[in-house]
Tab-separated table of C-alpha atoms in Angstrom:
chain	number	residue	atom	x	y	z
A	2	UNK	CA	-36.928	106.822	201.981
A	3	UNK	CA	-35.797	107.189	198.562
A	4	UNK	CA	-34.203	110.285	196.645
A	5	UNK	CA	-36.696	111.577	194.213
A	6	UNK	CA	-34.580	112.380	190.902
A	7	UNK	CA	-35.081	115.197	188.708
A	8	UNK	CA	-37.099	114.603	185.834
A	9	UNK	CA	-34.902	114.511	182.896
A	10	UNK	CA	-36.818	114.437	179.700
A	11	UNK	CA	-34.097	112.981	177.181
A	12	UNK	CA	-33.925	114.360	173.276
A	13	UNK	CA	-36.017	111.149	171.812
A	14	UNK	CA	-38.858	111.908	174.476
A	15	UNK	CA	-39.163	115.649	173.686
A	16	UNK	CA	-38.812	114.230	169.799
A	17	UNK	CA	-42.191	112.208	170.448
A	18	UNK	CA	-43.763	114.343	172.002
A	19	UNK	CA	-43.545	117.536	169.523
A	20	UNK	CA	-44.398	114.906	167.513
A	21	UNK	CA	-47.675	113.895	168.570
A	22	UNK	CA	-48.142	117.883	169.550
A	23	UNK	CA	-47.979	118.468	165.457
A	24	UNK	CA	-50.283	115.165	164.883
A	25	UNK	CA	-53.042	116.685	167.565
A	26	UNK	CA	-52.689	120.358	166.063
A	27	UNK	CA	-52.910	118.769	162.580
A	28	UNK	CA	-56.039	116.842	163.343
A	29	UNK	CA	-57.829	120.016	165.013
A	30	UNK	CA	-57.049	121.476	161.866
A	31	UNK	CA	-58.329	118.963	159.474
A	32	UNK	CA	-61.625	119.017	161.721
A	33	UNK	CA	-64.936	120.117	158.994
A	34	UNK	CA	-62.684	121.036	156.667
A	35	UNK	CA	-60.938	120.073	153.343
A	36	UNK	CA	-57.495	119.466	153.691
A	37	UNK	CA	-56.274	121.247	150.653
A	38	UNK	CA	-57.636	124.619	152.792
A	39	UNK	CA	-54.782	123.967	155.778
A	40	UNK	CA	-51.555	125.175	155.246
A	41	UNK	CA	-48.252	123.892	157.612
A	42	UNK	CA	-47.881	127.348	158.655
A	43	UNK	CA	-51.650	126.872	160.419
A	44	UNK	CA	-50.750	123.512	162.291
A	45	UNK	CA	-47.218	125.045	163.055
A	46	UNK	CA	-49.134	127.571	164.994
A	47	UNK	CA	-51.509	125.576	166.582
A	48	UNK	CA	-48.757	123.219	167.640
A	49	UNK	CA	-46.785	126.295	169.076
A	50	UNK	CA	-43.787	125.653	167.203
A	51	UNK	CA	-42.289	126.604	163.611
A	52	UNK	CA	-42.850	125.398	160.169
A	53	UNK	CA	-39.190	124.403	160.419
A	54	UNK	CA	-40.057	122.189	162.934
A	55	UNK	CA	-42.418	120.442	161.238
A	56	UNK	CA	-40.193	119.181	158.388
A	57	UNK	CA	-37.788	118.081	161.488
A	58	UNK	CA	-40.899	115.339	162.107
A	59	UNK	CA	-42.207	115.052	158.543
A	60	UNK	CA	-40.153	114.799	155.328
A	61	UNK	CA	-43.617	115.950	153.761
A	62	UNK	CA	-46.937	117.144	153.941
A	63	UNK	CA	-48.538	113.999	152.512
A	64	UNK	CA	-46.443	111.948	155.422
A	65	UNK	CA	-47.932	114.247	158.578
A	66	UNK	CA	-51.646	113.715	156.903
A	67	UNK	CA	-50.560	110.192	156.521
A	68	UNK	CA	-49.678	110.171	160.104
A	69	UNK	CA	-52.940	112.158	161.175
A	70	UNK	CA	-55.275	109.196	158.894
A	71	UNK	CA	-53.214	106.717	160.713
A	72	UNK	CA	-54.261	107.790	163.851
A	73	UNK	CA	-57.805	107.773	163.187
A	74	UNK	CA	-58.193	104.784	161.954
A	75	UNK	CA	-56.792	103.022	164.711
A	76	UNK	CA	-59.124	104.877	166.872
A	77	UNK	CA	-62.281	103.520	164.501
A	78	UNK	CA	-60.543	100.087	164.438
A	79	UNK	CA	-59.740	99.731	168.395
A	80	UNK	CA	-63.694	100.725	168.254
A	81	UNK	CA	-64.718	98.143	166.082
A	82	UNK	CA	-62.888	95.710	168.055
A	83	UNK	CA	-64.275	96.949	171.511
A	84	UNK	CA	-67.829	96.436	170.240
A	85	UNK	CA	-66.836	93.101	168.311
A	86	UNK	CA	-65.727	91.781	171.574
A	87	UNK	CA	-68.461	92.984	173.968
A	88	UNK	CA	-70.799	91.662	171.799
A	89	UNK	CA	-73.075	88.909	174.134
A	90	UNK	CA	-75.842	87.767	171.610
A	91	UNK	CA	-75.634	84.138	170.046
A	92	UNK	CA	-78.208	84.809	167.080
A	93	UNK	CA	-75.735	85.883	164.395
A	94	UNK	CA	-78.538	88.008	162.416
A	95	UNK	CA	-79.343	89.880	165.758
A	96	UNK	CA	-75.711	90.370	166.150
A	97	UNK	CA	-75.350	91.816	162.731
A	98	UNK	CA	-77.668	94.124	163.307
A	99	UNK	CA	-76.090	94.977	166.969
A	100	UNK	CA	-73.062	95.850	165.052
A	101	UNK	CA	-74.058	97.792	162.192
A	102	UNK	CA	-75.905	100.198	164.766
A	103	UNK	CA	-72.499	99.995	166.442
A	104	UNK	CA	-70.677	101.097	163.397
A	105	UNK	CA	-72.884	103.964	162.346
A	106	UNK	CA	-72.152	104.969	165.905
A	107	UNK	CA	-68.478	104.569	165.527
A	108	UNK	CA	-68.509	106.848	162.685
A	109	UNK	CA	-71.037	109.338	163.692
A	110	UNK	CA	-68.217	109.924	166.498
A	111	UNK	CA	-65.369	110.078	163.836
A	112	UNK	CA	-67.633	112.724	161.437
A	113	UNK	CA	-65.698	115.652	161.401
A	114	UNK	CA	-62.618	113.556	160.164
A	115	UNK	CA	-64.555	111.301	157.689
A	116	UNK	CA	-63.995	113.012	154.116
A	117	UNK	CA	-60.278	113.020	155.018
A	118	UNK	CA	-60.529	109.539	155.749
A	119	UNK	CA	-62.093	108.863	152.017
A	120	UNK	CA	-59.559	110.621	150.143
A	121	UNK	CA	-56.758	108.934	151.559
A	122	UNK	CA	-58.467	105.758	151.177
A	123	UNK	CA	-58.706	106.388	147.714
A	124	UNK	CA	-55.223	107.335	147.361
A	125	UNK	CA	-54.521	104.195	149.452
A	126	UNK	CA	-56.672	102.142	147.162
A	127	UNK	CA	-55.009	103.534	144.267
A	128	UNK	CA	-51.865	103.294	145.109
A	129	UNK	CA	-51.875	100.103	147.113
A	130	UNK	CA	-54.264	98.294	144.932
A	131	UNK	CA	-53.154	98.925	141.003
A	132	UNK	CA	-49.787	99.390	141.888
A	133	UNK	CA	-48.540	96.990	144.556
A	134	UNK	CA	-51.506	94.884	144.438
A	135	UNK	CA	-53.792	93.038	147.365
A	136	UNK	CA	-56.302	94.949	149.405
A	137	UNK	CA	-54.752	95.770	152.860
A	138	UNK	CA	-57.551	97.398	154.872
A	139	UNK	CA	-57.928	95.396	158.110
A	140	UNK	CA	-61.072	95.665	158.218
A	141	UNK	CA	-61.133	93.365	154.576
A	142	UNK	CA	-58.627	91.204	156.038
A	143	UNK	CA	-60.829	90.709	159.231
A	144	UNK	CA	-63.796	89.882	156.771
A	145	UNK	CA	-61.556	87.544	154.416
A	146	UNK	CA	-60.417	85.739	157.273
A	147	UNK	CA	-63.983	85.319	159.010
A	148	UNK	CA	-65.056	83.977	155.857
A	149	UNK	CA	-61.570	82.121	155.524
A	150	UNK	CA	-62.915	80.396	158.555
A	151	UNK	CA	-66.998	79.961	158.066
A	152	UNK	CA	-65.481	78.394	154.742
A	153	UNK	CA	-64.526	75.405	157.037
A	154	UNK	CA	-68.269	74.439	158.889
A	155	UNK	CA	-70.147	76.148	155.951
A	156	UNK	CA	-70.071	75.688	152.216
A	157	UNK	CA	-68.966	79.111	150.515
A	158	UNK	CA	-70.821	79.991	147.366
A	159	UNK	CA	-67.494	81.899	145.460
A	160	UNK	CA	-64.428	83.813	146.292
A	161	UNK	CA	-63.627	84.608	150.053
A	162	UNK	CA	-61.845	87.847	148.862
A	163	UNK	CA	-64.271	89.508	146.479
A	164	UNK	CA	-66.988	88.387	149.089
A	165	UNK	CA	-64.926	90.669	151.866
A	166	UNK	CA	-64.578	93.327	149.332
A	167	UNK	CA	-68.522	93.180	148.439
A	168	UNK	CA	-69.269	93.409	151.909
A	169	UNK	CA	-66.815	95.890	153.437
A	170	UNK	CA	-67.981	97.793	150.171
A	171	UNK	CA	-71.494	97.495	151.350
A	172	UNK	CA	-70.892	99.017	154.674
A	173	UNK	CA	-68.715	102.412	153.695
A	174	UNK	CA	-71.497	102.957	150.778
A	175	UNK	CA	-74.416	102.552	153.499
A	176	UNK	CA	-71.968	104.938	155.984
A	177	UNK	CA	-71.810	107.632	152.932
A	178	UNK	CA	-75.569	106.996	152.531
A	179	UNK	CA	-76.019	107.442	156.350
A	180	UNK	CA	-74.396	111.132	156.413
A	181	UNK	CA	-76.292	112.516	153.677
A	182	UNK	CA	-79.411	111.881	155.708
A	183	UNK	CA	-80.851	113.369	159.074
A	184	UNK	CA	-78.776	112.123	162.274
A	185	UNK	CA	-82.212	110.561	162.860
A	186	UNK	CA	-82.270	107.961	159.988
A	187	UNK	CA	-78.764	106.103	161.426
A	188	UNK	CA	-81.392	103.614	162.963
A	189	UNK	CA	-82.730	103.041	159.772
A	190	UNK	CA	-79.548	102.858	157.935
A	191	UNK	CA	-78.095	100.480	160.431
A	192	UNK	CA	-81.655	98.142	159.997
A	193	UNK	CA	-80.775	98.307	156.237
A	194	UNK	CA	-77.204	97.403	156.255
A	195	UNK	CA	-77.734	94.653	158.472
A	196	UNK	CA	-80.553	93.073	156.277
A	197	UNK	CA	-78.301	93.444	152.852
A	198	UNK	CA	-75.560	92.160	155.111
A	199	UNK	CA	-77.632	89.111	155.902
A	200	UNK	CA	-79.281	88.478	152.648
A	201	UNK	CA	-75.290	88.369	150.943
A	202	UNK	CA	-74.250	86.427	154.150
A	203	UNK	CA	-77.348	84.099	153.329
A	204	UNK	CA	-76.502	83.564	149.418
A	205	UNK	CA	-72.286	83.414	149.601
A	206	UNK	CA	-72.271	81.109	152.561
A	207	UNK	CA	-75.101	78.981	153.298
A	208	UNK	CA	-75.227	77.768	156.660
A	209	UNK	CA	-73.276	80.630	157.922
A	210	UNK	CA	-76.367	81.924	159.903
A	211	UNK	CA	-76.391	79.277	162.124
A	212	UNK	CA	-72.737	79.938	163.694
A	213	UNK	CA	-72.285	81.026	167.139
A	214	UNK	CA	-72.072	85.029	166.753
A	215	UNK	CA	-70.451	84.986	170.021
A	216	UNK	CA	-67.053	82.906	168.804
A	217	UNK	CA	-67.345	84.565	165.658
A	218	UNK	CA	-67.543	87.870	166.685
A	219	UNK	CA	-64.643	87.732	169.190
A	220	UNK	CA	-62.449	86.037	166.337
A	221	UNK	CA	-62.932	88.881	164.373
A	222	UNK	CA	-62.096	91.313	167.528
A	223	UNK	CA	-58.952	89.434	167.778
A	224	UNK	CA	-57.673	89.471	164.409
A	225	UNK	CA	-58.144	93.563	164.904
A	226	UNK	CA	-55.797	93.361	168.325
A	227	UNK	CA	-52.755	92.788	165.756
A	228	UNK	CA	-51.418	96.197	166.602
A	229	UNK	CA	-51.587	98.670	163.079
A	230	UNK	CA	-48.240	99.950	163.027
A	231	UNK	CA	-48.481	102.981	165.224
A	232	UNK	CA	-47.650	106.429	163.721
A	233	UNK	CA	-46.818	107.579	167.101
A	234	UNK	CA	-43.689	105.106	167.566
A	235	UNK	CA	-41.655	106.180	164.790
A	236	UNK	CA	-40.885	109.795	165.278
A	237	UNK	CA	-38.134	109.629	162.719
B	4	UNK	CA	-71.741	127.367	91.121
B	5	UNK	CA	-71.077	128.596	94.887
B	6	UNK	CA	-67.766	130.291	96.495
B	7	UNK	CA	-66.422	128.933	98.699
B	8	UNK	CA	-65.870	131.018	101.955
B	9	UNK	CA	-62.305	131.442	103.430
B	10	UNK	CA	-62.295	129.008	106.448
B	11	UNK	CA	-62.825	131.564	109.358
B	12	UNK	CA	-61.977	130.246	113.317
B	13	UNK	CA	-63.975	132.541	115.482
B	14	UNK	CA	-61.770	133.815	118.739
B	15	UNK	CA	-64.554	131.409	120.052
B	16	UNK	CA	-63.851	128.506	118.395
B	17	UNK	CA	-60.210	128.729	119.336
B	18	UNK	CA	-60.937	129.311	122.368
B	19	UNK	CA	-63.024	126.381	123.227
B	20	UNK	CA	-60.484	124.382	120.946
B	21	UNK	CA	-57.665	125.242	123.789
B	22	UNK	CA	-59.645	124.537	126.103
B	23	UNK	CA	-60.435	121.044	124.742
B	24	UNK	CA	-56.659	120.475	124.118
B	25	UNK	CA	-55.655	121.524	127.296
B	26	UNK	CA	-57.898	119.012	128.850
B	27	UNK	CA	-56.959	116.081	125.920
B	28	UNK	CA	-53.502	116.990	127.295
B	29	UNK	CA	-53.981	116.559	131.050
B	30	UNK	CA	-55.766	113.200	130.303
B	31	UNK	CA	-52.386	111.883	128.610
B	32	UNK	CA	-50.181	113.414	131.502
B	33	UNK	CA	-52.392	111.789	134.518
B	34	UNK	CA	-52.294	108.155	132.989
B	35	UNK	CA	-51.161	106.024	135.105
B	36	UNK	CA	-49.682	108.444	137.496
B	37	UNK	CA	-50.260	110.314	140.586
B	38	UNK	CA	-52.167	113.603	139.855
B	39	UNK	CA	-49.544	114.997	142.256
B	40	UNK	CA	-46.717	114.286	140.513
B	41	UNK	CA	-48.394	116.493	137.377
B	42	UNK	CA	-47.207	120.039	136.883
B	43	UNK	CA	-49.144	122.734	135.185
B	44	UNK	CA	-45.654	123.034	133.090
B	45	UNK	CA	-46.077	119.579	132.056
B	46	UNK	CA	-49.392	119.706	131.020
B	47	UNK	CA	-48.880	123.071	128.932
B	48	UNK	CA	-46.150	121.878	127.296
B	49	UNK	CA	-47.738	118.642	126.062
B	50	UNK	CA	-50.542	120.882	124.994
B	51	UNK	CA	-47.957	122.964	122.873
B	52	UNK	CA	-49.210	126.196	124.499
B	53	UNK	CA	-47.744	128.330	127.975
B	54	UNK	CA	-48.835	128.325	131.266
B	55	UNK	CA	-50.427	131.475	131.421
B	56	UNK	CA	-52.945	129.846	128.777
B	57	UNK	CA	-54.187	127.286	131.467
B	58	UNK	CA	-54.839	130.161	133.606
B	59	UNK	CA	-57.138	131.750	130.773
B	60	UNK	CA	-59.474	128.518	130.722
B	61	UNK	CA	-59.179	127.314	134.225
B	62	UNK	CA	-59.448	129.476	137.131
B	63	UNK	CA	-57.599	126.726	139.462
B	64	UNK	CA	-55.724	123.547	138.765
B	65	UNK	CA	-58.298	122.019	140.552
B	66	UNK	CA	-60.741	123.089	138.042
B	67	UNK	CA	-58.582	121.589	135.486
B	68	UNK	CA	-58.816	118.156	136.913
B	69	UNK	CA	-62.447	118.041	137.738
B	70	UNK	CA	-62.802	118.790	133.587
B	71	UNK	CA	-61.023	115.850	133.163
B	72	UNK	CA	-62.631	113.341	135.259
B	73	UNK	CA	-66.050	114.927	134.032
B	74	UNK	CA	-64.647	113.877	130.232
B	75	UNK	CA	-63.480	110.264	131.391
B	76	UNK	CA	-66.617	110.000	133.686
B	77	UNK	CA	-68.793	111.129	130.683
B	78	UNK	CA	-67.286	108.182	128.852
B	79	UNK	CA	-67.626	105.931	131.541
B	80	UNK	CA	-71.514	106.762	131.560
B	81	UNK	CA	-71.729	106.493	127.529
B	82	UNK	CA	-70.528	103.211	127.357
B	83	UNK	CA	-72.547	102.258	130.374
B	84	UNK	CA	-75.592	103.626	128.206
B	85	UNK	CA	-74.625	101.664	125.327
B	86	UNK	CA	-74.683	98.360	127.146
B	87	UNK	CA	-77.982	98.931	128.613
B	88	UNK	CA	-79.227	100.003	125.639
B	89	UNK	CA	-77.813	96.852	123.672
B	90	UNK	CA	-79.135	94.203	125.775
B	91	UNK	CA	-81.150	91.365	124.126
B	92	UNK	CA	-81.554	88.816	127.291
B	93	UNK	CA	-85.217	88.985	128.799
B	94	UNK	CA	-83.996	86.969	131.997
B	95	UNK	CA	-82.791	89.449	134.648
B	96	UNK	CA	-80.571	87.217	136.031
B	97	UNK	CA	-79.056	86.070	132.979
B	98	UNK	CA	-78.764	90.327	132.109
B	99	UNK	CA	-77.118	91.287	135.084
B	100	UNK	CA	-74.641	88.781	134.362
B	101	UNK	CA	-73.952	90.123	131.263
B	102	UNK	CA	-74.411	93.599	132.477
B	103	UNK	CA	-71.565	92.737	135.176
B	104	UNK	CA	-69.180	91.323	132.340
B	105	UNK	CA	-69.341	94.509	130.482
B	106	UNK	CA	-69.015	96.991	133.389
B	107	UNK	CA	-65.556	95.059	134.429
B	108	UNK	CA	-64.461	95.394	130.609
B	109	UNK	CA	-65.526	99.100	130.326
B	110	UNK	CA	-63.274	99.914	133.683
B	111	UNK	CA	-60.572	97.976	132.385
B	112	UNK	CA	-60.349	100.429	129.435
B	113	UNK	CA	-60.410	103.460	131.507
B	114	UNK	CA	-57.768	101.952	134.250
B	115	UNK	CA	-55.138	103.979	133.772
B	116	UNK	CA	-57.401	107.212	134.876
B	117	UNK	CA	-59.248	105.363	137.820
B	118	UNK	CA	-56.630	106.471	140.311
B	119	UNK	CA	-57.429	110.232	139.481
B	120	UNK	CA	-61.559	109.028	139.503
B	121	UNK	CA	-61.163	107.352	142.533
B	122	UNK	CA	-59.767	110.649	144.781
B	123	UNK	CA	-62.159	112.896	142.824
B	124	UNK	CA	-65.154	110.773	143.864
B	125	UNK	CA	-64.055	110.431	147.296
B	126	UNK	CA	-62.828	114.615	147.080
B	127	UNK	CA	-67.047	114.511	145.827
B	128	UNK	CA	-68.485	112.224	148.058
B	129	UNK	CA	-67.050	114.675	151.003
B	130	UNK	CA	-67.743	117.605	149.818
B	131	UNK	CA	-71.314	117.081	148.396
B	132	UNK	CA	-72.582	114.440	150.739
B	133	UNK	CA	-71.094	116.165	154.064
B	134	UNK	CA	-72.076	119.938	153.143
B	135	UNK	CA	-74.538	119.936	150.398
B	136	UNK	CA	-76.485	116.488	151.214
B	137	UNK	CA	-77.348	114.402	148.504
B	138	UNK	CA	-75.957	111.302	146.318
B	139	UNK	CA	-75.431	112.908	143.569
B	140	UNK	CA	-73.506	110.423	141.256
B	141	UNK	CA	-75.427	109.226	138.105
B	142	UNK	CA	-74.841	105.535	138.613
B	143	UNK	CA	-76.610	105.724	142.082
B	144	UNK	CA	-79.395	107.917	140.806
B	145	UNK	CA	-80.285	105.452	137.733
B	146	UNK	CA	-80.435	103.081	140.698
B	147	UNK	CA	-82.718	104.533	142.649
B	148	UNK	CA	-84.712	105.376	139.555
B	149	UNK	CA	-84.802	101.794	138.754
B	150	UNK	CA	-85.818	100.371	142.023
B	151	UNK	CA	-88.348	103.277	142.530
B	152	UNK	CA	-90.122	102.270	139.433
B	153	UNK	CA	-89.657	98.632	140.550
B	154	UNK	CA	-91.355	99.381	143.943
B	155	UNK	CA	-94.377	100.006	141.394
B	156	UNK	CA	-94.895	96.338	140.605
B	157	UNK	CA	-92.801	94.078	143.260
B	158	UNK	CA	-92.538	95.091	147.187
B	159	UNK	CA	-89.505	96.774	148.043
B	160	UNK	CA	-88.462	95.833	151.557
B	161	UNK	CA	-86.330	98.855	153.071
B	162	UNK	CA	-85.615	102.200	151.700
B	163	UNK	CA	-84.398	102.880	147.752
B	164	UNK	CA	-81.674	105.161	148.743
B	165	UNK	CA	-80.124	103.182	150.599
B	166	UNK	CA	-80.494	100.181	148.409
B	167	UNK	CA	-79.199	102.534	145.471
B	168	UNK	CA	-76.322	103.194	147.975
B	169	UNK	CA	-75.834	99.505	148.761
B	170	UNK	CA	-75.995	98.253	144.634
B	171	UNK	CA	-73.771	101.047	143.919
B	172	UNK	CA	-71.176	100.287	146.721
B	173	UNK	CA	-70.775	96.800	145.848
B	174	UNK	CA	-70.591	97.177	142.164
B	175	UNK	CA	-67.654	99.845	142.986
B	176	UNK	CA	-66.091	97.251	145.823
B	177	UNK	CA	-66.064	94.288	143.033
B	178	UNK	CA	-64.603	96.994	140.622
B	179	UNK	CA	-61.498	97.742	143.177
B	180	UNK	CA	-61.306	93.872	143.894
B	181	UNK	CA	-60.977	93.370	140.259
B	182	UNK	CA	-58.215	95.896	139.508
B	183	UNK	CA	-55.996	93.961	142.158
B	184	UNK	CA	-56.233	90.784	140.562
B	185	UNK	CA	-54.760	89.211	137.341
B	186	UNK	CA	-56.572	89.879	134.807
B	187	UNK	CA	-57.741	86.665	133.800
B	188	UNK	CA	-59.937	86.562	136.937
B	189	UNK	CA	-61.783	89.299	135.322
B	190	UNK	CA	-64.889	86.853	134.464
B	191	UNK	CA	-64.936	84.970	138.281
B	192	UNK	CA	-65.069	88.387	139.351
B	193	UNK	CA	-68.071	89.487	137.279
B	194	UNK	CA	-69.774	86.173	137.368
B	195	UNK	CA	-68.987	87.279	141.598
B	196	UNK	CA	-70.651	90.544	141.057
B	197	UNK	CA	-73.607	88.835	139.422
B	198	UNK	CA	-74.615	86.492	141.970
B	199	UNK	CA	-74.274	88.956	145.143
B	200	UNK	CA	-76.290	91.397	143.259
B	201	UNK	CA	-79.271	89.093	142.313
B	202	UNK	CA	-79.033	88.031	146.003
B	203	UNK	CA	-79.282	91.645	147.149
B	204	UNK	CA	-82.452	92.167	144.528
B	205	UNK	CA	-84.058	88.922	145.776
B	206	UNK	CA	-83.923	90.286	149.428
B	207	UNK	CA	-84.915	93.952	148.904
B	208	UNK	CA	-86.904	93.356	146.064
B	209	UNK	CA	-88.893	90.029	146.326
B	210	UNK	CA	-90.360	89.596	142.560
B	211	UNK	CA	-87.460	91.694	140.816
B	212	UNK	CA	-86.320	88.635	139.134
B	213	UNK	CA	-89.629	88.268	136.890
B	214	UNK	CA	-88.979	91.678	135.911
B	215	UNK	CA	-88.382	92.433	131.909
B	216	UNK	CA	-85.114	92.684	132.006
B	217	UNK	CA	-84.991	94.350	128.234
B	218	UNK	CA	-87.499	96.785	129.142
B	219	UNK	CA	-85.795	97.484	132.728
B	220	UNK	CA	-82.377	98.052	131.190
B	221	UNK	CA	-83.991	100.503	128.383
B	222	UNK	CA	-85.660	102.805	131.261
B	223	UNK	CA	-82.039	102.473	132.879
B	224	UNK	CA	-80.398	103.392	129.708
B	225	UNK	CA	-82.786	105.931	128.778
B	226	UNK	CA	-81.693	107.717	132.379
B	227	UNK	CA	-78.376	107.843	131.376
B	228	UNK	CA	-79.516	109.760	128.561
B	229	UNK	CA	-79.915	112.805	129.973
B	230	UNK	CA	-77.051	114.362	128.888
B	231	UNK	CA	-74.693	115.590	131.986
B	232	UNK	CA	-73.454	119.038	131.851
B	233	UNK	CA	-70.230	118.733	129.359
B	234	UNK	CA	-66.991	120.350	130.558
B	235	UNK	CA	-66.404	120.755	127.063
B	236	UNK	CA	-69.140	123.285	125.972
B	237	UNK	CA	-68.489	125.885	128.805
B	238	UNK	CA	-65.147	126.982	128.063
B	239	UNK	CA	-64.575	129.890	130.784
């Protein structure tokens, strides 16, 4: 019979827990609202802590917002990965259609946070692309890797980086378009998105549509499995 | 012989001039910088006026930024309109290629302000699309009108609104991709952009490529001629 030790929460564990609570509170406050209308006071109150405590965990308001965005983004990637990994259709045209429906469904779930994601990604694009160089969004990287692997067996017309950027924008654009329509249109948008994707794919990678969708989507899921740097794990 | 009247500047004219000077100063300050790093103090100093004067002309920092963005956007639209109106190639495939080169050239000229445009358009998308509904960007509206007119003579597969959103995103995505590359790649990006556009057009509007490019581009230029509400003309 073992003697149960009293539960001891270390300072470090406490710190991680408070940080997570603050991120959750911020996320709740950002739901359906313009991020600029949310004060640090409100977030601190929601988390049951003080404004001072916010600045123990985040060097700035921006850093806290980045943490919330990173959490939402990880969720989006995880659900995309599950959709890709769970895919059982061999025919690429059908599989792309299935994926576009999945994608819009995932975005529907995150809809209250999409303004926050859009603004943050515009900032990231500005800063990263214009100053540091290179598209760093995981979905673009995944498309890049997929097209590069397609290039082994099919003839790719043009530049893999550009095609990836083009496809990623197309999906983003369709999503924006879907938000402005009644929810009942979602299936229509998903079909159109798949159709446009296939048109581009046929043009830029002739023969690509003969690829085995299960193998291809599995490789894409594998790519997204690379753990994104989680905002939760670095409390300092 | 006429007697020259002394030049009298009315209060209203003065007000318009100060507002324009503030907008120009703000624009100069935003060049190549993160908008958040620019203070109202700095803008006022640059315009040779006081912080108080800024708030005579703009109700908020955001309103001033919106004015700058509106000016830059009008410039972009005007140059696009000139490129469309000055087009002499009848063959649509060639004409689209010419336009994509023009487009990237226009963006190159506005490059120091592209982060500002990207962030502002993300905010506008968020607010307009998610809360008010409907894509209001003039370029999307122009594409909408063009595709709708194509639908009269060709068979459009799918939804005109979605195609416009898809095409607009594709062009935006290619531009972002171009920024992350050396300037020497611009021609390559423009060619790829034209190629992807034609692939989509062939798929969604079979027969569209037989349209007379001069007539089509002229109609598009006409569409952009509708004067955008200028921030200069409403000083208060």
